[in-house]
Coordinates of N, CA and C in Angstrom, one line a residue:
X137 N 24.3 -15.9 24.9 CA 23.7 -15.5 23.8 C 22.3 -14.3 24.4
X138 N 22.4 -13.3 23.4 CA 21.2 -12.2 23.7 C 20.1 -12.8 22.9
X139 N 19.4 -12.7 24.0 CA 17.8 -13.5 23.8 C 17.1 -12.3 23.1
X140 N 17.2 -11.1 23.2 CA 16.4 -10.1 22.4 C 16.7 -9.9 21.1
X141 N 17.7 -10.4 20.8 CA 18.3 -10.5 19.3 C 17.7 -12.0 18.7
X142 N 17.7 -12.9 19.7 CA 17.4 -13.9 18.9 C 15.7 -14.3 19.1
X143 N 15.2 -13.7 19.8 CA 13.9 -13.8 19.9 C 12.9 -13.9 18.8
X144 N 11.8 -14.7 18.8 CA 10.8 -14.4 17.4 C 10.2 -13.4 17.9
X145 N 10.0 -12.2 17.3 CA 9.0 -11.2 17.1 C 7.6 -11.5 16.6
X146 N 6.3 -11.6 17.6 CA 5.3 -12.1 17.1 C 4.4 -10.6 17.1
X147 N 4.2 -10.3 16.1 CA 3.4 -9.5 15.8 C 1.8 -9.8 15.7
X148 N 1.0 -9.4 16.5 CA -0.4 -9.9 16.7 C -1.7 -8.5 16.1
X149 N -2.1 -8.8 15.0 CA -3.6 -7.9 14.7 C -4.6 -8.0 15.4
X150 N -4.4 -7.1 16.3 CA -5.4 -7.0 17.6 C -6.9 -7.2 17.0
X151 N -7.3 -6.2 15.9 CA -8.4 -5.8 15.4 C -8.7 -7.2 14.9
X152 N -7.7 -7.8 14.0 CA -8.2 -9.0 13.1 C -8.5 -10.4 14.0
X153 N -7.5 -10.6 15.0 CA -7.6 -11.7 15.9 C -8.9 -11.4 16.5
X154 N -9.4 -10.5 17.3 CA -10.4 -10.3 18.1 C -11.7 -10.4 17.1
X155 N -11.7 -9.9 15.6 CA -12.8 -10.1 15.3 C -12.9 -11.4 14.7
X156 N -12.5 -12.4 14.9 CA -12.7 -13.5 14.2 C -13.3 -14.3 15.2
X157 N -13.7 -14.1 16.1 CA -14.8 -14.6 17.4 C -15.9 -14.0 17.4
X158 N -17.1 -14.2 17.3 CA -18.4 -13.4 17.0 C -18.8 -13.8 18.8
X159 N -17.9 -12.9 19.6 CA -18.4 -12.9 20.9 C -18.8 -11.7 21.5
X160 N -19.0 -11.0 20.8 CA -19.6 -9.2 21.1 C -18.7 -8.7 21.1
X161 N -17.4 -8.9 21.0 CA -16.4 -7.9 21.0 C -16.7 -6.4 20.3
X162 N -17.5 -6.3 19.8 CA -17.9 -4.7 19.0 C -18.7 -4.2 20.2
X163 N -19.1 -4.4 21.1 CA -19.8 -3.8 22.0 C -18.8 -3.4 23.2
X164 N -17.4 -4.0 22.9 CA -16.4 -3.3 24.0 C -15.0 -3.7 23.4
X165 N -14.8 -2.5 22.1 CA -13.4 -3.1 21.6 C -12.3 -2.8 22.4
X166 N -12.5 -2.2 23.6 CA -11.1 -2.1 24.4 C -11.1 -3.0 25.1
X167 N -12.1 -3.5 25.9 CA -12.1 -4.8 26.7 C -11.9 -5.9 26.0
X168 N -12.0 -6.0 24.5 CA -11.9 -7.3 24.2 C -10.5 -7.5 23.7
X169 N -9.9 -6.2 23.6 CA -8.1 -6.3 23.3 C -7.3 -6.4 24.4
X170 N -7.9 -6.0 25.5 CA -7.6 -6.4 26.9 C -7.6 -7.8 27.4
X171 N -8.6 -8.4 26.7 CA -8.6 -10.0 27.1 C -7.4 -10.8 26.2
X172 N -7.7 -10.2 25.0 CA -6.9 -11.0 24.1 C -5.0 -11.0 24.5
X173 N -4.7 -9.6 25.2 CA -3.4 -9.0 25.7 C -3.3 -10.3 26.9
X174 N -4.4 -10.4 27.6 CA -4.1 -10.9 28.8 C -4.0 -12.7 28.6
X175 N -4.6 -13.1 27.5 CA -4.6 -14.0 27.2 C -3.0 -14.6 26.5
X176 N -2.7 -13.4 25.8 CA -1.2 -13.8 25.2 C -0.1 -13.8 26.1
X177 N -0.4 -13.0 27.5 CA 0.4 -12.8 28.3 C 0.5 -14.3 29.2
X178 N -0.7 -15.2 29.4 CA -0.6 -16.3 30.5 C -0.5 -17.2 29.5
X179 N -0.2 -17.2 28.2 CA -0.3 -18.4 27.2 C 1.0 -18.2 26.4
X180 N 1.4 -17.0 26.0 CA 2.6 -17.4 24.9 C 2.2 -17.7 23.8
X181 N 2.6 -17.9 23.0 CA 2.4 -18.6 21.7 C 2.5 -20.2 21.7
X182 N 1.2 -20.8 21.9 CA 1.4 -22.2 22.0 C 1.8 -22.6 21.0
X183 N 2.8 -23.8 21.1 CA 3.4 -24.7 20.1 C 4.5 -24.1 19.5
X184 N 5.2 -22.9 20.1 CA 6.5 -22.1 19.7 C 7.5 -22.5 21.1
X185 N 8.3 -23.1 21.0 CA 9.2 -23.2 22.2 C 10.4 -22.0 21.5
X186 N 11.0 -21.9 22.8 CA 12.0 -20.8 22.6 C 11.6 -19.3 23.0
X187 N 12.5 -18.5 22.9 CA 12.0 -17.0 23.5 C 11.1 -16.5 22.4
X188 N 10.1 -15.6 22.5 CA 9.3 -14.6 21.9 C 9.0 -13.5 22.6
X189 N 8.9 -12.5 21.7 CA 8.3 -11.0 21.9 C 7.3 -10.9 21.5
X190 N 6.3 -10.7 22.1 CA 4.6 -10.5 21.8 C 4.5 -9.0 21.7
X191 N 3.9 -8.5 20.4 CA 3.5 -7.2 20.2 C 2.3 -7.2 19.9
X192 N 1.2 -6.5 20.3 CA -0.1 -6.5 20.0 C -0.6 -5.0 19.8
X193 N -0.8 -5.0 18.3 CA -0.9 -3.9 17.5 C -2.2 -3.6 17.8
X194 N -3.0 -2.5 18.3 CA -4.2 -2.2 18.6 C -4.2 -0.7 17.7
X195 N -5.8 -0.4 17.6 CA -5.9 0.6 16.6 C -7.7 1.3 17.2
X196 N -8.2 2.3 16.7 CA -8.9 2.8 17.0 C -10.0 2.8 18.6
X197 N -10.9 2.4 18.6 CA -11.6 2.4 20.1 C -10.5 1.6 21.1
X198 N -9.7 0.6 20.5 CA -8.9 -0.3 21.5 C -7.5 0.7 21.7
X199 N -7.2 2.0 21.5 CA -5.9 2.5 21.8 C -5.9 3.1 23.3
X200 N -5.2 2.7 23.8 CA -5.2 3.1 25.6 C -5.2 1.7 26.1
X201 N -5.3 0.7 26.0 CA -4.7 -0.8 26.1 C -3.0 -0.4 26.4
X202 N -3.1 -1.2 27.8 CA -1.7 -0.8 28.4 C -1.0 -2.2 28.1
X203 N 0.4 -1.9 28.2 CA 1.2 -2.9 28.1 C 1.5 -3.9 29.2
X204 N 1.7 -5.1 29.1 CA 1.9 -6.0 30.4 C 3.1 -6.8 30.4
X205 N 3.5 -7.4 31.3 CA 4.8 -8.2 31.3 C 4.4 -9.2 30.3
X206 N 5.4 -9.6 29.4 CA 4.9 -10.6 28.4 C 4.3 -10.2 27.0
X207 N 4.0 -8.8 27.1 CA 3.2 -8.5 25.8 C 3.3 -7.0 25.7
X208 N 3.8 -6.5 24.8 CA 3.9 -4.8 24.5 C 2.8 -4.5 23.6
X209 N 1.8 -3.5 23.8 CA 0.9 -3.2 23.3 C 1.8 -1.8 22.6
X210 N 1.4 -1.9 21.3 CA 1.7 -0.7 20.3 C 0.1 -0.2 19.9
X211 N 0.1 1.1 20.2 CA -1.3 1.8 19.5 C -1.0 2.5 18.2
X212 N -1.9 2.0 17.5 CA -1.2 2.6 15.7 C -2.1 4.1 15.8
X213 N -1.2 5.2 15.4 CA -1.8 6.4 15.2 C -2.8 6.1 14.2
X214 N -2.5 5.6 12.9 CA -3.5 5.5 12.1 C -4.0 4.2 12.1
X215 N -3.4 3.7 10.8 CA -4.0 2.0 10.4 C -3.3 1.2 11.2
X216 N -3.5 0.3 12.1 CA -3.1 -0.8 12.4 C -2.1 -1.7 11.3
X217 N -2.6 -1.8 10.2 CA -1.7 -2.5 9.2 C -0.8 -1.9 8.8
X218 N -0.6 -0.4 8.8 CA 0.5 0.3 8.4 C 1.8 0.1 9.3
X219 N 1.0 0.2 10.6 CA 1.8 0.1 11.9 C 2.6 -1.2 11.9
X220 N 2.0 -2.6 11.7 CA 2.3 -3.5 11.6 C 3.4 -3.8 10.5
X221 N 3.4 -3.5 9.5 CA 4.4 -3.1 8.3 C 5.3 -2.5 8.7
X222 N 5.2 -1.5 9.5 CA 6.6 -0.4 10.1 C 7.3 -1.6 10.7
X223 N 6.7 -2.5 11.9 CA 7.2 -2.8 12.6 C 8.2 -3.9 12.3
X224 N 7.7 -4.9 10.9 CA 8.5 -5.7 10.5 C 9.4 -5.3 9.8
X225 N 9.4 -4.0 9.1 CA 10.6 -3.6 8.7 C 11.4 -2.9 9.6
X226 N 11.2 -2.7 10.6 CA 12.0 -2.5 11.9 C 12.9 -3.6 12.1
X227 N 12.2 -4.6 12.2 CA 12.9 -5.9 12.6 C 14.2 -6.0 12.0
X228 N 14.4 -5.6 11.0 CA 15.9 -6.1 10.0 C 15.8 -7.5 9.7
X229 N 16.7 -8.4 10.1 CA 17.4 -9.6 9.8 C 16.3 -10.5 11.2
X230 N 15.6 -9.8 12.1 CA 15.2 -10.9 13.2 C 14.1 -11.3 12.9
X231 N 13.7 -12.9 13.0 CA 12.4 -13.8 12.7 C 11.5 -12.8 13.1
X232 N 10.4 -12.7 12.2 CA 9.2 -11.9 12.7 C 8.0 -13.3 12.0
X233 N 6.8 -13.4 12.9 CA 5.8 -14.0 12.5 C 4.6 -12.9 12.9
X234 N 3.8 -12.7 11.9 CA 2.8 -12.0 11.9 C 1.1 -12.9 12.3
X235 N 0.4 -12.6 13.3 CA -0.8 -13.1 13.3 C -1.9 -12.4 12.9
X236 N -2.5 -12.8 11.9 CA -3.7 -12.0 11.1 C -4.3 -13.0 9.9
X237 N -5.3 -12.7 9.8 CA -6.1 -13.3 8.6 C -6.3 -12.2 7.7
X238 N -5.8 -11.2 7.9 CA -6.2 -10.2 6.4 C -5.2 -10.5 5.3
X239 N -5.7 -10.6 4.1 CA -5.1 -11.2 3.3 C -3.9 -10.1 2.6
X240 N -4.5 -8.9 2.7 CA -3.6 -7.7 1.8 C -2.5 -7.5 3.1
X241 N -2.8 -7.7 4.2 CA -1.7 -7.3 5.2 C -0.7 -8.6 5.4
X242 N -1.3 -9.9 4.8 CA -0.2 -11.1 4.6 C 0.6 -10.6 3.9
X243 N 0.2 -10.3 2.6 CA 0.8 -9.8 1.4 C 2.0 -9.2 1.6
X244 N 1.6 -7.8 2.2 CA 2.7 -6.7 2.7 C 3.5 -7.4 3.5
X245 N 3.3 -7.9 4.8 CA 4.4 -8.7 5.6 C 5.7 -9.7 4.8
X246 N 4.7 -10.6 3.8 CA 5.4 -11.3 3.6 C 6.5 -11.0 2.5
X247 N 6.3 -10.1 2.1 CA 7.1 -9.4 0.8 C 8.2 -8.7 1.6
X248 N 8.1 -8.2 3.0 CA 9.0 -8.2 3.7 C 10.0 -8.9 4.5
X249 N 9.5 -10.3 4.2 CA 10.4 -11.6 4.8 C 9.8 -12.2 6.1
X250 N 8.3 -11.5 6.6 CA 7.8 -12.3 7.5 C 7.2 -13.4 7.3
X251 N 6.8 -14.2 8.0 CA 5.9 -15.5 8.2 C 4.5 -14.8 8.8
X252 N 3.4 -15.9 8.4 CA 2.2 -15.5 9.0 C 1.5 -16.8 9.7
X253 N 0.7 -16.4 10.3 CA -0.3 -17.5 10.6 C -1.6 -17.0 11.5
X254 N -2.5 -17.7 11.1 CA -4.0 -17.2 11.5 C -4.3 -16.8 12.7
X255 N -5.5 -16.5 13.1 CA -5.8 -15.8 14.6 C -6.0 -17.4 15.5
X256 N -6.1 -18.9 14.7 CA -6.3 -19.9 15.7 C -4.8 -20.3 16.2
X257 N -3.9 -19.7 16.0 CA -2.5 -19.6 16.4 C -2.7 -19.2 18.0
X258 N -3.2 -18.0 18.3 CA -3.1 -17.8 19.7 C -4.6 -17.8 20.3
X259 N -5.6 -18.0 19.7 CA -7.0 -18.4 20.5 C -7.2 -19.7 20.7
X260 N -7.7 -19.7 21.7 CA -8.1 -21.2 22.5 C -9.4 -22.0 21.5

């Protein structure tokens, strides 16, 4: 079985998830995105059995965050929301879960067949 096709694609809205906890992230947006990336790399997606591919979408001051084993980082050239919608569209028939609390982004990706969950799915 080809796990790259079967694996759930998890697209994480870095700015939205980081912004969901008022821990001073605004003083170091890139560092906050790196901490989220490292958390995702170490924990995966809690409660989700089976293979997952995690993509962390960063924008603005968080651009430049590097990918690590277990988490691919996608730097959005413009809007992070637009890049996430593109990634969902590119996934085709593959199952996709988008992690965000952004209502408009949720509407856009569910229209393309993705499911959504909130930031608490990946934050401790």
